Coordinates of C-alpha atoms in Angstrom, one line a residue:
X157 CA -102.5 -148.7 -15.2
X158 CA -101.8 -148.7 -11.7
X159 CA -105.0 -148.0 -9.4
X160 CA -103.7 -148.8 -5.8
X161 CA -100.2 -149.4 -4.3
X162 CA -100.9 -152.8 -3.6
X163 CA -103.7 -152.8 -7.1
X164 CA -103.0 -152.8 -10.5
X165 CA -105.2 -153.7 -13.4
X166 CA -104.9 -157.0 -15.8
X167 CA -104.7 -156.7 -19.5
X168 CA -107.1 -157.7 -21.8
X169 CA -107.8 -161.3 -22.3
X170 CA -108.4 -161.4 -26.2
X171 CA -110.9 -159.9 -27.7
X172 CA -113.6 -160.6 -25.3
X173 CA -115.2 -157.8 -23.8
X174 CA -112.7 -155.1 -24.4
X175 CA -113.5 -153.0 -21.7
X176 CA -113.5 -155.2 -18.7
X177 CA -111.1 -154.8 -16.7
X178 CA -109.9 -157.7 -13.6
X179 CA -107.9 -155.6 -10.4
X180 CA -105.9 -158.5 -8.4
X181 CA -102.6 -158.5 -6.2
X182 CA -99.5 -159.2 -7.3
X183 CA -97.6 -161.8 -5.5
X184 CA -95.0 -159.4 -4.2
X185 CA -97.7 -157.0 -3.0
X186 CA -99.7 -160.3 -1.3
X187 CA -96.6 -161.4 0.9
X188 CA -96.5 -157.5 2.5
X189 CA -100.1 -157.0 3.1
X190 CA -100.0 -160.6 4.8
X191 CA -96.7 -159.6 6.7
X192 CA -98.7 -156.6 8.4
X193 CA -102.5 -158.2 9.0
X194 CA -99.8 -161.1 10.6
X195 CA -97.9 -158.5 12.8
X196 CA -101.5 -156.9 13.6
X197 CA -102.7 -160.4 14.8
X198 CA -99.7 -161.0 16.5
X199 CA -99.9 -157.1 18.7
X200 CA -104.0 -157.7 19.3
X201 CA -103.2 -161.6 20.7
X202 CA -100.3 -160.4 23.1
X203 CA -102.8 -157.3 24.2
X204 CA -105.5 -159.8 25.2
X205 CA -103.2 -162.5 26.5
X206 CA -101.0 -160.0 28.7
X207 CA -104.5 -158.4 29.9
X208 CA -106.3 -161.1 30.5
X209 CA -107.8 -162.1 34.4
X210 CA -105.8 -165.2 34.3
X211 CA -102.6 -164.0 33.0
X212 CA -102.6 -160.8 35.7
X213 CA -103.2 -163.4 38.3
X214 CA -100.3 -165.5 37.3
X215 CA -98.3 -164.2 35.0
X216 CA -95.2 -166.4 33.5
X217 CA -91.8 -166.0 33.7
X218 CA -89.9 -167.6 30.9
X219 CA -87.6 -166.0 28.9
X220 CA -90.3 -167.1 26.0
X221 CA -92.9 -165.2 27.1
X222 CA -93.2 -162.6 24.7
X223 CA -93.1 -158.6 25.9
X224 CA -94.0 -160.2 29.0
X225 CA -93.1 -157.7 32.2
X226 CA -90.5 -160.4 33.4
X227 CA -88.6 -160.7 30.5
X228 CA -88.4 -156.4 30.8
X229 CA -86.9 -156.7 34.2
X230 CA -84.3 -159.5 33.8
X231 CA -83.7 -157.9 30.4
X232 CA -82.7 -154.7 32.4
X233 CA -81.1 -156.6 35.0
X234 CA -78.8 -158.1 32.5
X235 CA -78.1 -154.5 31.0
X236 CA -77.2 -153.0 34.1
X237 CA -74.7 -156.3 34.8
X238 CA -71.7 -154.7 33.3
X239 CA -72.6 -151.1 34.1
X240 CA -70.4 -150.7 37.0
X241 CA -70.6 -150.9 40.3
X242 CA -73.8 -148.8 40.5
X243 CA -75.8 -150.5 37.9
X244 CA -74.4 -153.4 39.8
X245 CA -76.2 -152.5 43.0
X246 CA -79.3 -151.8 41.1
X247 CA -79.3 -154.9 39.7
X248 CA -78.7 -156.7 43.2
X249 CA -81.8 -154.6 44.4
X250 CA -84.0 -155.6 42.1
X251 CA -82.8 -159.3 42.5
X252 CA -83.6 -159.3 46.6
X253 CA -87.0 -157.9 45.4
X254 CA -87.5 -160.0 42.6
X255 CA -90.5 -162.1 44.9
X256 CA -92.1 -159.2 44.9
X257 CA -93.0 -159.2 41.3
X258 CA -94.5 -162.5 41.6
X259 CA -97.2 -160.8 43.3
X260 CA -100.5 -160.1 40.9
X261 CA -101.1 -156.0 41.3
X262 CA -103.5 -156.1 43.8
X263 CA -101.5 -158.3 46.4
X264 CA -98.3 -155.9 46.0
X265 CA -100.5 -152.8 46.3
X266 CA -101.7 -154.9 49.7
X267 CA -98.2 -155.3 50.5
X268 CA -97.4 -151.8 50.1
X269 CA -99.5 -150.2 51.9
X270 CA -98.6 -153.0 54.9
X271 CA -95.2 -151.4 54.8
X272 CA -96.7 -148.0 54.9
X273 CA -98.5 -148.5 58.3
X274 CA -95.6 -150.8 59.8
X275 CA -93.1 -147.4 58.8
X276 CA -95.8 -145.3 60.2
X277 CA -96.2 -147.5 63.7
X278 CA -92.6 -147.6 63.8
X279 CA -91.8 -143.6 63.8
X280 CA -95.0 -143.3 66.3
X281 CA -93.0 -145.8 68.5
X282 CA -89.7 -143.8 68.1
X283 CA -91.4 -140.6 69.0
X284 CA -93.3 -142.0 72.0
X285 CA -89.6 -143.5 73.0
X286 CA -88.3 -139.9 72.6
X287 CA -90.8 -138.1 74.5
X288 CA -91.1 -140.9 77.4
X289 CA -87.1 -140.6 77.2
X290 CA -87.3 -136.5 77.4
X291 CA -90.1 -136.7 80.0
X292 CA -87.6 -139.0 81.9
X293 CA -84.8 -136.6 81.5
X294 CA -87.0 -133.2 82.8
X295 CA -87.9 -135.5 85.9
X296 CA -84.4 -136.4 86.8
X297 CA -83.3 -132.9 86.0
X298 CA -86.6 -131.7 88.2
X299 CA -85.2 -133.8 91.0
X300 CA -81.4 -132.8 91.1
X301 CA -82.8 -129.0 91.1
X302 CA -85.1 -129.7 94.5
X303 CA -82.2 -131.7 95.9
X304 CA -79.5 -128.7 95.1
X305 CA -82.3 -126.5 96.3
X306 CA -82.8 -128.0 99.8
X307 CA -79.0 -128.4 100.1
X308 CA -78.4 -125.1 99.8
X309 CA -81.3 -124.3 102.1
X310 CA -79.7 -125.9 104.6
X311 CA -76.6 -124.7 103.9
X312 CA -78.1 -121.2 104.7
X313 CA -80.0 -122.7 107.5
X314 CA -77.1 -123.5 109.2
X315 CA -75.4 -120.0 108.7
X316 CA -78.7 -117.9 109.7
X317 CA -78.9 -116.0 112.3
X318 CA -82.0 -116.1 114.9
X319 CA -83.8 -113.3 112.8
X320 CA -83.4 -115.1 109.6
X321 CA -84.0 -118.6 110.6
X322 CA -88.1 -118.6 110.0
X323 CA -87.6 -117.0 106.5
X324 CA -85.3 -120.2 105.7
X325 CA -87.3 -122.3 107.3
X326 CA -90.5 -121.2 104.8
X327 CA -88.6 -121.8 101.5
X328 CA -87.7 -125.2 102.9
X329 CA -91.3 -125.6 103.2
X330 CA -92.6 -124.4 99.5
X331 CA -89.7 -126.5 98.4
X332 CA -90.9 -130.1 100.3
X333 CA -94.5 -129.4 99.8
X334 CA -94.0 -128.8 95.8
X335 CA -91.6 -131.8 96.0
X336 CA -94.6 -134.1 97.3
X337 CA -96.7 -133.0 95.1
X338 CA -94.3 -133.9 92.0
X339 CA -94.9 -137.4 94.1
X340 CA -98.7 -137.2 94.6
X341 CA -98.8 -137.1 90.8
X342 CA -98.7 -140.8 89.7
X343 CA -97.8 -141.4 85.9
X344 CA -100.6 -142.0 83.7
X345 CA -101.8 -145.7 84.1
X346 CA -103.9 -146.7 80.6
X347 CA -105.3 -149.6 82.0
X348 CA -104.5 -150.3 85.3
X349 CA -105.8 -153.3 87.9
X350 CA -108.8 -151.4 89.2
X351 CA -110.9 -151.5 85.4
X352 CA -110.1 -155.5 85.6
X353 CA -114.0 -157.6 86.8
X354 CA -114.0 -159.4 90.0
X355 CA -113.8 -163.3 89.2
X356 CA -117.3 -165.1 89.4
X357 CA -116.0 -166.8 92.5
X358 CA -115.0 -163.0 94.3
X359 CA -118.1 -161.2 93.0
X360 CA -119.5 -158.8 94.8
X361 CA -122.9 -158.2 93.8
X362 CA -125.1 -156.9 96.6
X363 CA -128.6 -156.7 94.5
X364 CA -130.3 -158.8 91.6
X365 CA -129.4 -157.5 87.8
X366 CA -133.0 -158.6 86.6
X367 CA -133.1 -156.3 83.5
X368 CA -136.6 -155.2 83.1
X369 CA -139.3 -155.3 85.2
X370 CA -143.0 -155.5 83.8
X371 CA -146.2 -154.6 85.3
X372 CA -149.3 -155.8 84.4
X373 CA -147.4 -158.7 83.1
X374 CA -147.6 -162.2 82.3
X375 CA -144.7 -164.1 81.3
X376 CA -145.2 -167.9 80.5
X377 CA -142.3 -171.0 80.9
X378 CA -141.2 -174.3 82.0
X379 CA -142.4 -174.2 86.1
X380 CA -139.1 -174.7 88.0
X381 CA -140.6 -173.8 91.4
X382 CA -144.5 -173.7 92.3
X383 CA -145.3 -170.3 93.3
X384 CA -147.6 -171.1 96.0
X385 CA -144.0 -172.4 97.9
X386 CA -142.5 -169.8 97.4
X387 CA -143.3 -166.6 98.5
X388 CA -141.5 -163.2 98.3
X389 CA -142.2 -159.6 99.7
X390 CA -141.7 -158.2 96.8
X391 CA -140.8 -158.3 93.2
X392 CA -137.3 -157.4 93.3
X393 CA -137.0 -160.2 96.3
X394 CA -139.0 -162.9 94.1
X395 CA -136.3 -161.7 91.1
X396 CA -133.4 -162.3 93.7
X397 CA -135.3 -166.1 94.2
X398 CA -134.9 -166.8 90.7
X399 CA -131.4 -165.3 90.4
X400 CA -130.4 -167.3 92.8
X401 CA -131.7 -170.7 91.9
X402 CA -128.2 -171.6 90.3
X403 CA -127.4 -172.8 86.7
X404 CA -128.0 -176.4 85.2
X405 CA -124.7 -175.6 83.0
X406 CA -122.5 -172.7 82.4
X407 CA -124.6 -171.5 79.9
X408 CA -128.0 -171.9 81.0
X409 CA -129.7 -170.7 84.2
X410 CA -132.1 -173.0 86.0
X411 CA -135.0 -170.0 86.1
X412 CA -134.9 -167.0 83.5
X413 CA -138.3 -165.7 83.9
X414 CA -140.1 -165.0 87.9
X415 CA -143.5 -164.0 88.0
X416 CA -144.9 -162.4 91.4
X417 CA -148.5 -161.4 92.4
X418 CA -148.7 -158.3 94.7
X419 CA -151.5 -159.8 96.6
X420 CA -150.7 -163.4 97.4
X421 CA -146.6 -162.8 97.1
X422 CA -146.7 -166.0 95.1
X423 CA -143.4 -165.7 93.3
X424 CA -143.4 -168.5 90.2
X425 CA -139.6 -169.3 89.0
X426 CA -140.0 -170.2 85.1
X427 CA -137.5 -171.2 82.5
X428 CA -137.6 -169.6 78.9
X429 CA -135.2 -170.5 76.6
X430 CA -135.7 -166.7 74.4
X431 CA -134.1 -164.1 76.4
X432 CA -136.7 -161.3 75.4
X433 CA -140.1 -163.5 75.9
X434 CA -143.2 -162.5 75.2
X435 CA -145.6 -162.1 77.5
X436 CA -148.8 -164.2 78.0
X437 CA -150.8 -161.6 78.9
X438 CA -150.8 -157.4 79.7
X439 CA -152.6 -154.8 80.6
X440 CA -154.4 -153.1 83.5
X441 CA -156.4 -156.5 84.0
X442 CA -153.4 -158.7 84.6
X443 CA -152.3 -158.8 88.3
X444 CA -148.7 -160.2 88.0
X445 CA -145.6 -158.6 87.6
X446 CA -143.1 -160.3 85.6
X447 CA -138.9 -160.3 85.0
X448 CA -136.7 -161.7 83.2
X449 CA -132.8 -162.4 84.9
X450 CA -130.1 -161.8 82.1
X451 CA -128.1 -164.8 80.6
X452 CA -125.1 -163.4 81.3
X453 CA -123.4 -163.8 84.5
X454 CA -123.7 -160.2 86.8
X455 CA -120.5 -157.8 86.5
X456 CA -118.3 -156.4 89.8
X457 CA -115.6 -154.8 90.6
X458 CA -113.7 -154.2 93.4
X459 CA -115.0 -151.5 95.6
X460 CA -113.5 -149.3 99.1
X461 CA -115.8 -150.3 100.9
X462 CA -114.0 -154.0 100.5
X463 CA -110.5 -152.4 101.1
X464 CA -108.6 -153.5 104.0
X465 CA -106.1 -152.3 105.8
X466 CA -104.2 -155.1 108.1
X467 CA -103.1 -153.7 111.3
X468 CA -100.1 -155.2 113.4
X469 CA -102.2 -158.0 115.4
X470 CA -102.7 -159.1 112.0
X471 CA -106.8 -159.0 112.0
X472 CA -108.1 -157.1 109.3
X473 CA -110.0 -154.6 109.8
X474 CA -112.1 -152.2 107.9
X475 CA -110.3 -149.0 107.4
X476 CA -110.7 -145.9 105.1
X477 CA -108.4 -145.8 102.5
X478 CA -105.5 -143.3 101.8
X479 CA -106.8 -140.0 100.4
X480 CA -106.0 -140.3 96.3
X481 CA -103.3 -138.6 94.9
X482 CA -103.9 -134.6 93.6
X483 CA -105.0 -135.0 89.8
X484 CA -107.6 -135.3 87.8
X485 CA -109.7 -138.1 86.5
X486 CA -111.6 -138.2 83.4
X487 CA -114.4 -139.8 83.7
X488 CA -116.7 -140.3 80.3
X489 CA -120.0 -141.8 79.8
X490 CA -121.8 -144.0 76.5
X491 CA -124.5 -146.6 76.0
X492 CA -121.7 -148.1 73.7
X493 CA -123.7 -147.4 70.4
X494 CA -121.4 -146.6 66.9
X495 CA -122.5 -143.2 67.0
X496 CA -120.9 -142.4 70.3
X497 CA -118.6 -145.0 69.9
X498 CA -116.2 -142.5 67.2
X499 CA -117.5 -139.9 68.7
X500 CA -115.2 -141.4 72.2
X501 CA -112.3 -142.3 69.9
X502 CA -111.7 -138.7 69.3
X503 CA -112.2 -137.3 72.7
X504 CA -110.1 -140.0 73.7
X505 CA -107.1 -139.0 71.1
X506 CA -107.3 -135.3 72.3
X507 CA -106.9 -136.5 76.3
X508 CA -103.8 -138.4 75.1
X509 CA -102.4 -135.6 73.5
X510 CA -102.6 -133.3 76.3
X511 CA -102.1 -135.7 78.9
X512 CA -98.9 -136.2 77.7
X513 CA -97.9 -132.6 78.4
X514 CA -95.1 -131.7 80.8
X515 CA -96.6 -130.7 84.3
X516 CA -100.2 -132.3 82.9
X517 CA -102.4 -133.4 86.1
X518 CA -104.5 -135.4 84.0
X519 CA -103.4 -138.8 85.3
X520 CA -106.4 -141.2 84.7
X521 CA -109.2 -141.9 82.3
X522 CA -111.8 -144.3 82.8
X523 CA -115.0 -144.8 80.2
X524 CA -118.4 -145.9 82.0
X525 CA -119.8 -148.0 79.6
X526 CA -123.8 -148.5 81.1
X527 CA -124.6 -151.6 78.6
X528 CA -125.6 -155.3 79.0
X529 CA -122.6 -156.6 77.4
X530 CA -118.6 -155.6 76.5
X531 CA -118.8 -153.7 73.2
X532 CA -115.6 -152.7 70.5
X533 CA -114.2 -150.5 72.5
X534 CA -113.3 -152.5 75.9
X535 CA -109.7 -153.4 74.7
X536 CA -109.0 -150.1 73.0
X537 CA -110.3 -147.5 75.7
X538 CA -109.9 -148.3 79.0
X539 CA -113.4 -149.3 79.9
X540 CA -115.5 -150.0 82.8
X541 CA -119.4 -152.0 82.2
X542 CA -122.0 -151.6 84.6
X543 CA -125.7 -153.5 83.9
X544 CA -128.3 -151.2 82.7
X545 CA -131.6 -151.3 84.3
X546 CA -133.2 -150.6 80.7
X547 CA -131.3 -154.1 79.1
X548 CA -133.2 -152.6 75.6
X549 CA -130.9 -149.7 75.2
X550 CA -128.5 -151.8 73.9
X551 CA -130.3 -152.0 70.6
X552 CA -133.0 -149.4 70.8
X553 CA -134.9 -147.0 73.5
X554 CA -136.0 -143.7 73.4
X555 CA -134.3 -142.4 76.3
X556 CA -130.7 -144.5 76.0
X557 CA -128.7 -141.7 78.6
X558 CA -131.5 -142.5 81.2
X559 CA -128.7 -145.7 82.8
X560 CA -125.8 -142.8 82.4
X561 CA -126.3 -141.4 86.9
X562 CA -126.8 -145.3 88.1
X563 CA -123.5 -146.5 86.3
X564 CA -121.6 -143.2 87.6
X565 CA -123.0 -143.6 90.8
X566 CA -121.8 -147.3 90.9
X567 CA -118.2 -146.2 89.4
X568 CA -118.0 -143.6 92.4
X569 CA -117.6 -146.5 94.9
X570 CA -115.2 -148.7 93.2
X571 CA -111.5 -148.3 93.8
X572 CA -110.9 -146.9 90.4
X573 CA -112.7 -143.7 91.6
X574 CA -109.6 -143.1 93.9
X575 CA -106.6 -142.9 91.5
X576 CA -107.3 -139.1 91.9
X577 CA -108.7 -136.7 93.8
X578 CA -110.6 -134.8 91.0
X579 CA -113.5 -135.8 88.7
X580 CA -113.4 -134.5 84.9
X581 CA -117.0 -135.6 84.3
X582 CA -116.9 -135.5 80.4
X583 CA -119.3 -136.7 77.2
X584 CA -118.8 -138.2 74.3
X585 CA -118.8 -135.6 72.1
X586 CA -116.5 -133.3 74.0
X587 CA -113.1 -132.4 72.7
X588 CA -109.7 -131.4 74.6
X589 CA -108.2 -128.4 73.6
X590 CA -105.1 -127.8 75.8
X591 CA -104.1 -129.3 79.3
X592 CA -106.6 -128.9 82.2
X593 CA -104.8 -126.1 84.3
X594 CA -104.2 -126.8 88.2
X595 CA -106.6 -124.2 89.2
X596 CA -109.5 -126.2 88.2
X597 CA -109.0 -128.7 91.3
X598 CA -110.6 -126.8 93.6
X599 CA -110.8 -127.6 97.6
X600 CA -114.3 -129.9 98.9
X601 CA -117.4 -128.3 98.4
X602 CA -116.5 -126.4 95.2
X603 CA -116.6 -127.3 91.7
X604 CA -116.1 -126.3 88.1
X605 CA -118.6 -126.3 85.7
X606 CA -120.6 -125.0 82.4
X607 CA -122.9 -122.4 82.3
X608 CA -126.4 -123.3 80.2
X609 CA -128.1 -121.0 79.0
X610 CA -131.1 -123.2 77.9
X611 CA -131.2 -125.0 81.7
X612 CA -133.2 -122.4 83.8
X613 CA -134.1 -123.6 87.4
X614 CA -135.6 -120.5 87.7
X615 CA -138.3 -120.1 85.0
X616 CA -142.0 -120.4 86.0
X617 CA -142.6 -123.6 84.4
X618 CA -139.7 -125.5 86.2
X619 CA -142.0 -124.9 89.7
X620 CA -143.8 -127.6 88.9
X621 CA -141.1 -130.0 88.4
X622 CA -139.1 -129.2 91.0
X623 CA -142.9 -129.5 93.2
X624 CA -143.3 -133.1 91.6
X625 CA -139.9 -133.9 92.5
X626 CA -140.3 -133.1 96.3
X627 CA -143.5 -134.7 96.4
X628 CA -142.7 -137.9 94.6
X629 CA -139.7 -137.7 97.3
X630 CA -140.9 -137.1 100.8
X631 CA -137.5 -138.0 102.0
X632 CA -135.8 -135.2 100.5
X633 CA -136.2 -132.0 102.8
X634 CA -137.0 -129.2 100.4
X635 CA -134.5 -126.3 101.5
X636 CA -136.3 -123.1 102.6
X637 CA -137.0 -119.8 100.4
X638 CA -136.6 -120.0 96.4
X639 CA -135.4 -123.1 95.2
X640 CA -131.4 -121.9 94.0
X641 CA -130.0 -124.2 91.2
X642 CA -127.1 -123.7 89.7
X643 CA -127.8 -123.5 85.6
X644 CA -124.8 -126.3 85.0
X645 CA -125.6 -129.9 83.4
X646 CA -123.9 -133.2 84.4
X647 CA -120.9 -132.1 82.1
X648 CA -118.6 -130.9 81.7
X649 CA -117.9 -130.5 85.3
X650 CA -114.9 -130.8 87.5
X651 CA -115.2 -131.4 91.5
X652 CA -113.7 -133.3 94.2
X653 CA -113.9 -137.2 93.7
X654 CA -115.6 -137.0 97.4
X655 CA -118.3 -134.7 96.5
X656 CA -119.0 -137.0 93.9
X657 CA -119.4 -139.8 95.9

């Protein structure tokens, strides 16, 4: 009696126990069931082999490697062989890209997306050709018009009679005056000569970079020079003494730390190997004041004060340079922290965009980076570092903008600040929206700027301030009648680049 497909039951064996009953497998029905646990075996191995680490990491490529992906493609390759001359290319394809395969997954996603940004780089690069090459064009199309129109200014000129010679004579006029302005409008520079550092040997610096200065203060070190031989007026003049004391190597300064007593002027030149030491002793009972010079060498540029103009007896001679071309300069300002560091990346992808419009007068950008040492950005914005007089903004302070007017005041007198005649004075988190128009460049004594509602000169509680200033400021003659302040911030704002100054 058959139980099972693969069961069936025994007959009796005698007379013994009549009504057991032994279920087994015939041999027929053995050999299938071991065919299919065989091919089950088989499917579960090749699953594990073909997705095992090692096996995706190098995978073989013998024509004995079962299922394996290989033996797919030059199995399709050799299908498409005798398919004509299409399947023909195909196959050729797939040949010239067969070392591409050899890659594990990972390494030709890697590869892929390679090609994606090289593709991507490559149209940018084609469309910047274009527009450079249509912006070409428009100028040489620009100039043949002016030249036609003068020509036939002349022309008329020369035809006019008395009464129309001074109407002639004014076109002429609009025409060579918007002429050399199309010249006074340089091309935009990225990075030009001016953001480049004055070698060590041509440095200009005029005052001591002696990072912080402590009050009250203490600092301990190896005595380099005895105090009591050398005395100073004043701090900053015992922190030029130390700054000045020369290096025992290019990386070490013979005196890091000066300590100066108001009293006596002693000024004690110290060496301390940790650039933020800490101090021996502080507080109101401590006479000294102490500093610490910077490792780093100081930073310069070149500035118009040092430009010179030589005149024909061939002595040169300090002269004031050219007026800068009419455009406008963007001028931005960061610590060089992350946060404000994408913030600037976008500003400074909006100023490219509309920079690059036809007619755009925004011809320079310059980023003021106040910070004690070049940060991420130097080589991908075009950058100018000044020292801080707070050296611990550059990791944490509560007041990290308070550097921001020194470094702008100290970018206003190098010769960067003359590749135009305007000043866009910007922030970091400032966006452009469209081309700045040529109205904003307004004549000397006039500027552009935002309206706060939250700044009010005028409220009762400012009196004070504005009191404390003048008084902490006897220099400063306080002007006569109600104290008029204009409710604008540092930024934005737009003025002449001599106003600034």
């Amino acid at each position: 009696q058959t139980l099972h497909p693969f069961l069936h039951a025994h007959p009796t064996r005698g007379n013994m126990a009549p009504d057991r009953r032994h279920i087994g497998l015939s041999s027929t029905n053995t050999t299938v069931l071991g065919g299919v646990v065989c091919l089950v075996l088989m499917a579960v191995y090749q699953a594990v082999k073909e997705t095992h680490p090692d096996t995706l990491a190098q995978r073989h490529h013998g024509t004995s490697d079962f299922l394996s992906r290989h033996e797919h493609d030059t199995s399709y390759r050799r299908a498409g062989a005798g398919a004509g001359a299409g399947n023909r290319a195909v196959s050729t394809f797939r040949d010239a890209m067969d070392p591409f395969y050899r890659y594990t997954p990972r390494q030709q996603a890697d590869l892929t997306r390679q090609l994606s940004t090289t593709q991507e780089e490559l149209r940018e690069s084609q469309q910047h050709s274009k527009s450079l090459t249509d912006a070409l064009a428009a100028a040489h199309a620009r100039e043949e018009q002016v030249a036609n129109e003068a020509a036939g200014l002349r022309n008329k000129l020369a035809a006019a009679k008395p009464e129309e010679v001074e109407d002639v004579v004014e076109a002429e006029d609009e025409i060579a005056a918007e002429d050399e302005h199309g010249a006074h409008a340089p091309d935009f520079v990225e990075f030009p000569e001016s953001l480049r550092p004055l070698p060590a040997d041509e440095s200009e610096d005029g005052g001591a970079m002696c990072g912080d200065t402590h009050p009250a203060t203490e600092f301990w070190g190896e005595v380099v020079r005895d105090g009591s031989k050398n005395i100073q007026a004043s701090a900053g003049k015992c922190c030029e003494s130390c700054r000045q004391s020369g290096r025992v190597d290019k990386t070490r300064r013979a005196c890091t730390v000066w300590v100066w007593h108001p009293t006596s002027h002693e000024c004690w030149l110290k060496f301390d190997d940790d650039p933020n030491p800490k101090p021996h002793d502080h507080g109101a009972h401590v006479p000294w004041t102490s500093g610490v010079v910077p490792k780093r060498p100081p930073i310069s540029y070149r500035t118009i004060d040092s430009v010179a103009a030589r005149t024909g007896s061939g002595i040169d001679k300090r002269a004031a340079p050219p007026p800068p071309p009419t455009c406008l300069h963007t001028v931005l300002s960061s610590s060089g922290n992350a946060y404000m560091n994408w913030q600037t990346r976008v500003m400074y992808a909006t100023y490219l965009k509309y920079a690059a419009a036809p007619g755009s007068v925004m011809k320079a950008f310059t980023r003021v980076l106040h910070r004690g040492k070049d940060d991420e950005l130097m080589m991908e914005i075009p950058t100018m570092r000044f020292e801080p007089n707070q050296g611990k903004c550059d990791t944490w302070c509560d007041y990290p903008v308070a550097d921001r007017s020194l470094a702008i005041a100290q970018w206003s007198k190098t010769t960067d600040s003359m590749r135009c005649s305007h000043v866009m004075m910007v922030e970091t988190d400032y966006i452009y929206i469209k081309t700045a128009p040529l109205s904003v460049l307004l004549p000397p004594g006039q500027a552009v700027g935002f309206k706060y509602g939250y700044i009010s000169p005028y409220e009762s509680n400012m009196k004070g301030v504005l009191e404390s200033y003048y008084a902490d400021n006897p220099d400063v003659e306080k002007p006569p009648g109600p104290f008029k302040l204009p409710q604008t911030g540092n930024a934005p704002s737009c003025l002449n680049v001599g106003d600034l100054r």
